[in-house]
Short mmCIF file of C-alpha atoms and ligand atoms in Angstrom, two decimals:
data_model
loop_
_atom_site.label_atom_id
_atom_site.label_comp_id
_atom_site.label_asym_id
_atom_site.label_seq_id
_atom_site.Cartn_x
_atom_site.Cartn_y
_atom_site.Cartn_z
CA MET A 1 55.94 21.19 -21.12
CA ASP A 2 59.12 23.04 -21.71
CA ILE A 3 61.46 21.57 -19.13
CA LYS A 4 64.45 24.05 -20.13
CA LYS A 5 62.22 27.03 -19.26
CA LEU A 6 61.95 25.63 -15.67
CA VAL A 7 65.81 25.28 -15.27
CA LYS A 8 67.65 28.06 -13.62
CA PRO A 9 69.41 30.29 -16.30
CA ASN A 10 72.86 29.66 -14.88
CA VAL A 11 72.34 25.84 -15.03
CA ARG A 12 70.70 26.16 -18.49
CA ALA A 13 73.78 27.77 -19.71
CA LEU A 14 76.09 25.00 -18.39
CA LYS A 15 77.52 22.13 -20.25
CA ALA A 16 77.83 18.84 -18.47
CA TYR A 17 81.27 17.86 -17.28
CA ARG A 18 82.58 15.12 -19.50
CA ALA A 19 85.29 12.88 -18.34
CA GLU A 20 86.09 11.08 -21.56
CA GLU A 21 86.94 7.40 -21.26
CA ILE A 22 89.48 6.29 -23.80
CA ARG A 23 90.51 2.81 -23.86
CA CYS A 24 94.18 2.28 -23.51
CA LYS A 25 96.93 0.08 -22.03
CA VAL A 26 98.85 2.70 -20.05
CA LYS A 27 96.60 5.20 -18.52
CA LEU A 28 98.65 8.28 -17.56
CA ASP A 29 96.12 11.16 -18.35
CA ALA A 30 94.44 11.90 -15.03
CA ASN A 31 96.90 12.33 -12.44
CA GLU A 32 96.13 9.16 -10.76
CA SER A 33 98.65 6.96 -8.85
CA PRO A 34 99.85 3.76 -10.55
CA TYR A 35 99.70 2.01 -7.12
CA GLY A 36 96.45 0.93 -5.55
CA PHE A 37 94.87 -1.55 -3.12
CA ARG A 38 92.73 -4.38 -4.22
CA VAL A 39 90.18 -3.88 -1.56
CA LEU A 40 87.51 -5.82 -3.49
CA LYS A 41 88.22 -8.11 -6.34
CA ASN A 42 88.07 -6.06 -9.64
CA VAL A 43 87.95 -2.75 -7.97
CA ARG A 44 90.98 -0.49 -8.86
CA THR A 45 91.28 2.11 -6.07
CA SER A 46 94.08 3.84 -8.02
CA LYS A 47 91.76 5.03 -10.78
CA TYR A 48 88.74 7.22 -10.63
CA PRO A 49 85.49 5.46 -10.82
CA ASP A 50 83.21 5.32 -13.91
CA PRO A 51 81.97 8.91 -13.76
CA GLU A 52 78.59 7.77 -15.43
CA ALA A 53 78.27 4.58 -13.44
CA LYS A 54 77.09 2.95 -16.69
CA GLU A 55 76.90 -0.64 -15.49
CA LEU A 56 75.19 0.35 -12.13
CA ARG A 57 72.70 2.65 -13.95
CA ARG A 58 72.04 -0.12 -16.67
CA LEU A 59 71.24 -2.70 -13.96
CA PHE A 60 69.18 -0.40 -11.94
CA ALA A 61 67.21 0.73 -15.06
CA LYS A 62 66.76 -2.88 -16.11
CA SER A 63 65.16 -3.65 -12.63
CA LEU A 64 62.66 -0.78 -13.12
CA LYS A 65 62.09 -1.60 -16.79
CA VAL A 66 63.18 1.91 -17.93
CA ARG A 67 66.12 3.00 -20.14
CA THR A 68 69.54 3.62 -18.71
CA GLU A 69 69.26 7.14 -20.18
CA ASN A 70 66.40 7.82 -17.82
CA VAL A 71 68.45 7.15 -14.76
CA LEU A 72 70.95 9.34 -12.78
CA HIS A 73 73.09 8.12 -9.89
CA GLY A 74 73.70 9.98 -6.69
CA ASN A 75 75.74 9.74 -3.50
CA GLY A 76 72.60 8.73 -1.76
CA SER A 77 69.25 10.11 -2.89
CA ASP A 78 69.73 13.13 -0.73
CA GLU A 79 72.51 14.17 -2.99
CA LEU A 80 70.04 14.02 -5.90
CA ILE A 81 67.59 16.23 -3.90
CA TYR A 82 70.51 18.80 -3.80
CA ASN A 83 71.18 18.38 -7.40
CA ILE A 84 67.49 18.76 -8.28
CA ILE A 85 66.98 21.94 -6.30
CA THR A 86 70.23 23.37 -7.68
CA THR A 87 69.02 22.72 -11.14
CA PHE A 88 65.48 24.15 -11.00
CA GLY A 89 65.65 26.42 -7.91
CA GLY A 90 62.51 27.34 -5.88
CA PRO A 91 59.96 28.01 -4.75
CA VAL A 92 59.96 24.45 -3.37
CA LEU A 93 56.86 23.23 -1.77
CA TYR A 94 56.18 20.03 0.31
CA PRO A 95 53.62 18.62 2.66
CA THR A 96 54.66 18.39 6.31
CA PRO A 97 55.73 16.59 8.28
CA THR A 98 58.01 15.01 5.85
CA PHE A 99 61.66 14.37 5.15
CA THR A 100 63.44 17.38 6.57
CA MET A 101 66.16 17.57 3.81
CA TYR A 102 63.75 19.22 1.24
CA GLY A 103 63.51 22.17 3.48
CA ILE A 104 67.11 22.23 4.70
CA ILE A 105 68.66 21.84 1.18
CA SER A 106 66.35 24.65 -0.17
CA GLN A 107 67.36 26.84 2.68
CA ALA A 108 71.01 26.11 2.14
CA LEU A 109 70.80 27.01 -1.49
CA GLY A 110 68.98 30.28 -0.71
CA GLU A 111 65.73 29.05 -2.41
CA LYS A 112 62.21 29.85 -1.20
CA HIS A 113 60.43 26.97 0.40
CA ALA A 114 57.13 26.42 2.00
CA GLY A 115 55.52 23.41 3.73
CA LEU A 116 51.83 22.73 4.07
CA SER A 117 50.27 20.44 6.65
CA LEU A 118 49.14 16.89 5.79
CA ASP A 119 45.32 16.34 6.63
CA ASP A 120 44.32 14.37 9.69
CA SER A 121 45.00 11.08 7.98
CA PHE A 122 48.41 12.17 6.97
CA ASP A 123 47.22 12.40 3.35
CA LEU A 124 47.44 15.43 0.94
CA ASP A 125 45.14 18.15 1.74
CA MET A 126 44.00 18.94 -1.68
CA ASP A 127 42.33 22.33 -0.93
CA GLY A 128 45.41 23.51 0.77
CA MET A 129 47.65 22.14 -1.94
CA ASN A 130 45.62 23.91 -4.74
CA ARG A 131 45.79 27.15 -2.73
CA GLN A 132 49.50 26.85 -2.28
CA VAL A 133 50.19 25.83 -5.81
CA GLN A 134 48.37 29.08 -6.88
CA ARG A 135 49.90 31.29 -4.32
CA VAL A 136 53.56 29.93 -4.08
CA LYS A 137 53.78 28.86 -7.80
CA PRO A 138 56.30 26.16 -6.89
CA LYS A 139 58.98 25.12 -9.32
CA LEU A 140 59.39 21.93 -7.41
CA ILE A 141 57.01 19.95 -5.28
CA PHE A 142 58.36 17.08 -3.22
CA LEU A 143 56.09 14.16 -2.35
CA SER A 144 57.42 11.46 -0.10
CA SER A 145 55.34 8.38 -0.54
CA PRO A 146 55.41 6.44 1.69
CA ASN A 147 56.16 9.37 3.73
CA ASN A 148 58.88 9.85 6.31
CA PRO A 149 58.17 10.10 9.26
CA THR A 150 54.48 9.29 9.13
CA GLY A 151 54.89 5.90 7.33
CA ASN A 152 51.80 5.98 5.18
CA SER A 153 51.57 6.28 1.36
CA LEU A 154 49.86 9.33 0.04
CA SER A 155 46.83 8.55 -2.16
CA SER A 156 47.87 7.94 -5.72
CA ASP A 157 44.97 9.89 -7.21
CA ARG A 158 45.72 12.92 -5.19
CA MET A 159 49.39 12.83 -6.19
CA LEU A 160 48.41 12.53 -9.75
CA LYS A 161 46.09 15.55 -9.51
CA VAL A 162 49.07 17.46 -8.16
CA ILE A 163 51.21 16.41 -11.16
CA LYS A 164 48.59 17.28 -13.59
CA LYS A 165 47.78 20.61 -11.95
CA THR A 166 51.21 22.20 -11.27
CA LYS A 167 53.24 23.94 -13.85
CA GLY A 168 56.43 22.84 -12.17
CA ILE A 169 58.23 19.55 -11.58
CA VAL A 170 56.91 16.98 -9.12
CA VAL A 171 59.45 14.88 -7.33
CA VAL A 172 57.94 11.58 -6.00
CA ASP A 173 60.41 10.29 -3.36
CA GLU A 174 60.05 6.49 -3.28
CA ALA A 175 62.77 5.86 -0.69
CA TYR A 176 60.48 3.37 0.99
CA GLN A 177 58.43 2.07 -1.97
CA GLN A 178 59.72 -1.42 -1.75
CA PHE A 179 57.96 -1.91 1.57
CA SER A 180 54.65 -0.68 0.21
CA ARG A 181 51.73 -2.38 -1.33
CA LYS A 182 51.01 0.82 -3.47
CA LYS A 183 52.24 0.89 -7.01
CA SER A 184 55.36 2.83 -7.92
CA PHE A 185 54.99 5.99 -9.96
CA VAL A 186 57.85 4.88 -12.32
CA PRO A 187 55.45 3.59 -15.06
CA LEU A 188 53.85 7.10 -15.13
CA LEU A 189 57.13 8.72 -16.23
CA LYS A 190 56.13 7.82 -19.83
CA LYS A 191 53.07 9.96 -19.51
CA TYR A 192 54.13 12.96 -17.41
CA LYS A 193 57.15 14.83 -18.45
CA ASN A 194 57.28 16.90 -15.23
CA LEU A 195 57.71 13.83 -12.99
CA ILE A 196 60.87 12.74 -11.18
CA VAL A 197 60.96 9.52 -9.06
CA LEU A 198 63.71 9.19 -6.45
CA ARG A 199 64.80 5.81 -5.26
CA THR A 200 67.62 4.66 -2.87
CA LEU A 201 69.46 1.53 -1.91
CA SER A 202 69.86 2.85 1.68
CA LYS A 203 66.71 1.12 2.96
CA VAL A 204 67.55 -2.38 1.56
CA GLY A 205 70.81 -2.95 3.38
CA LEU A 206 73.12 -0.56 1.61
CA ALA A 207 73.06 2.76 3.48
CA GLY A 208 76.75 2.55 4.12
CA ILE A 209 77.65 2.80 0.38
CA ARG A 210 75.58 5.95 -0.19
CA THR A 211 73.86 5.03 -3.45
CA GLY A 212 70.61 6.52 -4.83
CA PHE A 213 68.90 7.10 -8.20
CA MET A 214 66.46 9.53 -9.83
CA VAL A 215 64.33 8.33 -12.82
CA ALA A 216 62.99 10.87 -15.20
CA HIS A 217 62.52 12.05 -18.70
CA LYS A 218 65.95 12.18 -20.47
CA GLU A 219 65.80 15.91 -20.70
CA ILE A 220 65.45 16.38 -17.01
CA VAL A 221 68.29 13.77 -16.45
CA ASP A 222 70.44 15.64 -18.77
CA GLU A 223 70.01 18.93 -16.99
CA VAL A 224 70.44 17.56 -13.51
CA ASN A 225 73.42 15.71 -14.67
CA LYS A 226 75.19 19.05 -15.35
CA VAL A 227 75.31 19.95 -11.65
CA ARG A 228 76.36 16.52 -10.56
CA LEU A 229 79.92 16.24 -9.42
CA PRO A 230 81.84 14.00 -11.90
CA PHE A 231 82.85 11.05 -9.69
CA ASN A 232 79.98 11.21 -7.22
CA VAL A 233 79.53 7.54 -6.52
CA ASN A 234 82.88 6.03 -5.70
CA ALA A 235 84.30 2.74 -7.15
CA LEU A 236 83.62 0.57 -4.04
CA SER A 237 80.10 1.70 -3.89
CA GLN A 238 79.51 1.06 -7.52
CA LYS A 239 80.92 -2.49 -7.27
CA VAL A 240 78.98 -3.34 -4.08
CA ALA A 241 75.73 -1.89 -5.44
CA ILE A 242 76.20 -3.87 -8.77
CA ASP A 243 76.78 -6.96 -6.74
CA ALA A 244 73.73 -6.41 -4.72
CA LEU A 245 71.51 -5.78 -7.66
CA LYS A 246 72.57 -8.98 -9.15
CA LYS A 247 71.46 -10.59 -5.92
CA ASN A 248 67.86 -9.51 -6.46
CA ARG A 249 66.39 -12.71 -4.68
CA GLN A 250 68.36 -11.91 -1.59
CA LEU A 251 67.20 -8.25 -1.60
CA ILE A 252 63.59 -9.31 -1.93
CA SER A 253 63.80 -11.82 0.76
CA HIS A 254 65.23 -9.21 3.15
CA ILE A 255 62.46 -6.86 2.25
CA ASN A 256 59.76 -9.46 2.84
CA SER A 257 61.35 -10.17 6.36
CA ILE A 258 60.93 -6.49 7.20
CA ILE A 259 57.45 -6.40 5.96
CA SER A 260 56.37 -9.36 8.02
CA GLU A 261 58.20 -8.05 11.14
CA ARG A 262 56.50 -4.57 10.58
CA LYS A 263 53.00 -6.50 10.74
CA ARG A 264 54.08 -8.18 13.93
CA LEU A 265 55.49 -5.13 15.49
CA PHE A 266 52.42 -3.06 14.58
CA LYS A 267 49.95 -5.60 16.06
CA THR A 268 52.05 -5.89 19.32
CA MET A 269 52.11 -2.16 19.75
CA ALA A 270 48.43 -1.59 18.86
CA ASN A 271 47.65 -3.94 21.70
CA MET A 272 49.53 -1.86 24.25
CA ASP A 273 47.89 0.64 26.55
CA ARG A 274 49.00 4.38 26.04
CA VAL A 275 50.60 3.47 22.54
CA LEU A 276 49.13 4.41 19.31
CA PRO A 277 51.07 3.21 16.19
CA PHE A 278 50.11 4.58 12.91
CA PRO A 279 49.78 2.11 9.93
CA SER A 280 53.06 2.01 7.92
CA ASP A 281 53.93 1.21 4.28
CA ALA A 282 57.70 1.80 5.15
CA ASN A 283 60.46 0.00 7.17
CA PHE A 284 59.58 2.01 10.37
CA ILE A 285 56.53 2.78 12.42
CA LEU A 286 55.49 6.09 13.81
CA PHE A 287 53.82 5.93 17.16
CA TYR A 288 52.20 8.25 19.67
CA VAL A 289 52.91 7.43 23.21
CA LYS A 290 52.25 9.23 26.48
CA ASN A 291 55.27 11.03 27.85
CA ALA A 292 57.31 10.48 24.57
CA ASP A 293 60.33 12.24 25.88
CA LYS A 294 60.55 10.22 29.05
CA ILE A 295 59.99 6.97 27.08
CA TYR A 296 62.55 8.05 24.59
CA ARG A 297 65.08 8.61 27.30
CA GLY A 298 64.10 5.36 29.10
CA LEU A 299 64.66 3.31 26.09
CA LEU A 300 68.00 4.90 25.30
CA LYS A 301 69.13 4.14 28.87
CA ARG A 302 68.33 0.59 28.23
CA GLY A 303 70.32 0.69 25.09
CA VAL A 304 67.42 1.09 22.51
CA LEU A 305 67.73 3.92 20.22
CA VAL A 306 64.56 5.17 18.44
CA ARG A 307 63.83 8.62 16.86
CA ASN A 308 62.28 11.24 18.93
CA LEU A 309 60.09 13.48 16.71
CA ARG A 310 59.63 16.12 19.27
CA ASP A 311 60.33 18.87 16.77
CA ILE A 312 58.22 17.76 13.77
CA ALA A 313 55.55 15.46 15.14
CA GLY A 314 55.20 16.35 18.95
CA GLY A 315 54.52 13.38 21.26
CA CYS A 316 55.49 10.81 18.65
CA LEU A 317 58.42 8.47 18.32
CA ARG A 318 59.56 6.51 15.27
CA VAL A 319 60.98 3.04 15.49
CA THR A 320 62.77 1.27 12.63
CA VAL A 321 61.91 -2.24 11.93
CA GLY A 322 64.84 -4.44 12.89
CA THR A 323 65.64 -8.22 13.11
CA PRO A 324 63.13 -10.17 15.13
CA ALA A 325 65.58 -10.20 18.08
CA GLU A 326 66.04 -6.36 17.94
CA ASN A 327 62.27 -5.86 17.73
CA ASN A 328 61.67 -8.14 20.70
CA THR A 329 64.26 -6.13 22.73
CA PHE A 330 62.41 -2.87 21.84
CA ILE A 331 59.08 -4.37 22.77
CA LYS A 332 60.18 -5.78 25.92
CA ASN A 333 61.83 -2.49 27.15
CA LEU A 334 58.88 -0.29 25.92
CA ARG A 335 56.48 -2.57 27.82
CA GLN A 336 58.46 -2.24 31.02
CA LEU A 337 58.76 1.50 30.67
CA LEU A 338 54.83 1.86 30.19
N1 PMP B 401 64.01 10.39 1.10
C1 PMP B 401 63.39 10.09 2.21
C2 PMP B 401 61.97 10.07 2.30
C3 PMP B 401 64.24 9.51 3.26
O1 PMP B 401 63.62 9.29 4.40
C4 PMP B 401 65.62 9.41 3.19
C5 PMP B 401 66.54 8.91 4.24
N2 PMP B 401 66.16 9.12 5.51
C6 PMP B 401 66.18 9.89 2.00
C7 PMP B 401 65.40 10.33 0.93
C8 PMP B 401 67.74 9.96 1.80
O2 PMP B 401 68.22 8.61 1.55
P1 PMP B 401 69.63 8.41 1.02
O3 PMP B 401 70.36 9.67 0.89
O4 PMP B 401 70.36 7.56 2.05
O5 PMP B 401 69.56 7.71 -0.26
#
């Protein structure tokens, strides 16, 4: 597959911005102030951050057993979605309901975009997908797995069929992968050149530092890198993310707590009358509840904020798995409102 042919001509003609890093004793080349604040040990706020986030990418790449050159950093993974659509352009295709930014960013960039409904089990409707691939001829297909807001993983064999069938790029958004039993698509990057995998640190305790990654063939990384703003992940975020990645055990233990709370929450909700939770591989649970709007408002009045999916999954609410105490508060109030 010739990736360059898929890249928009204006991006193809671009050269990536290079902020050269030259070692020196006195750095006076970039209009930075000599006076800074030591907010965190070893972070110099007076200087621009490493534009290529080398250490951060190296550590993240190591955690996935890929090479650093296959990883690109983003100010959250939604910035990478923006950069990917900027690089390749539309048409952009995605199953619905899903993460709304695929459509919003396509629209903002003036690119054609189309959604197609997931089937009754929230899985890919392959007939519909085949038809849309032929009709729309997408340059980009976004597959969120586990999917937000439904919570389930899409079946891997169906996703694989899409990757094989399309003449465009397939972006597998694994924002919630660490909460899932399903295997990551990262190892398949070796085999399929038209695959991009998205990851984020936002769901594992670091949403505040806005750090995400895409993993792909070097050729794709190099093209998307051209539209990335030079210092997109700031120095504080890089430092905090590096420290967090070094504390992998702590990260894993947090993920495991969420998974076990998710099981408890699901079981409790499944036993409630008038509540239908959908099985989840993510750190949230989608549930159908009678009078969803009223329940949503009732919960909020009692201080519990969940997500009302009125616009994209009518009659459903989405609750994020919190600490055991937070989950108990949610359950108690939901029970009372029912
Ligand atoms: N992808 C999916 C499927 C998401 O649900 C989210 C966040 N809600 C993102 C990407 C964006 O995550 P972030 O920008 O925080 O990395």
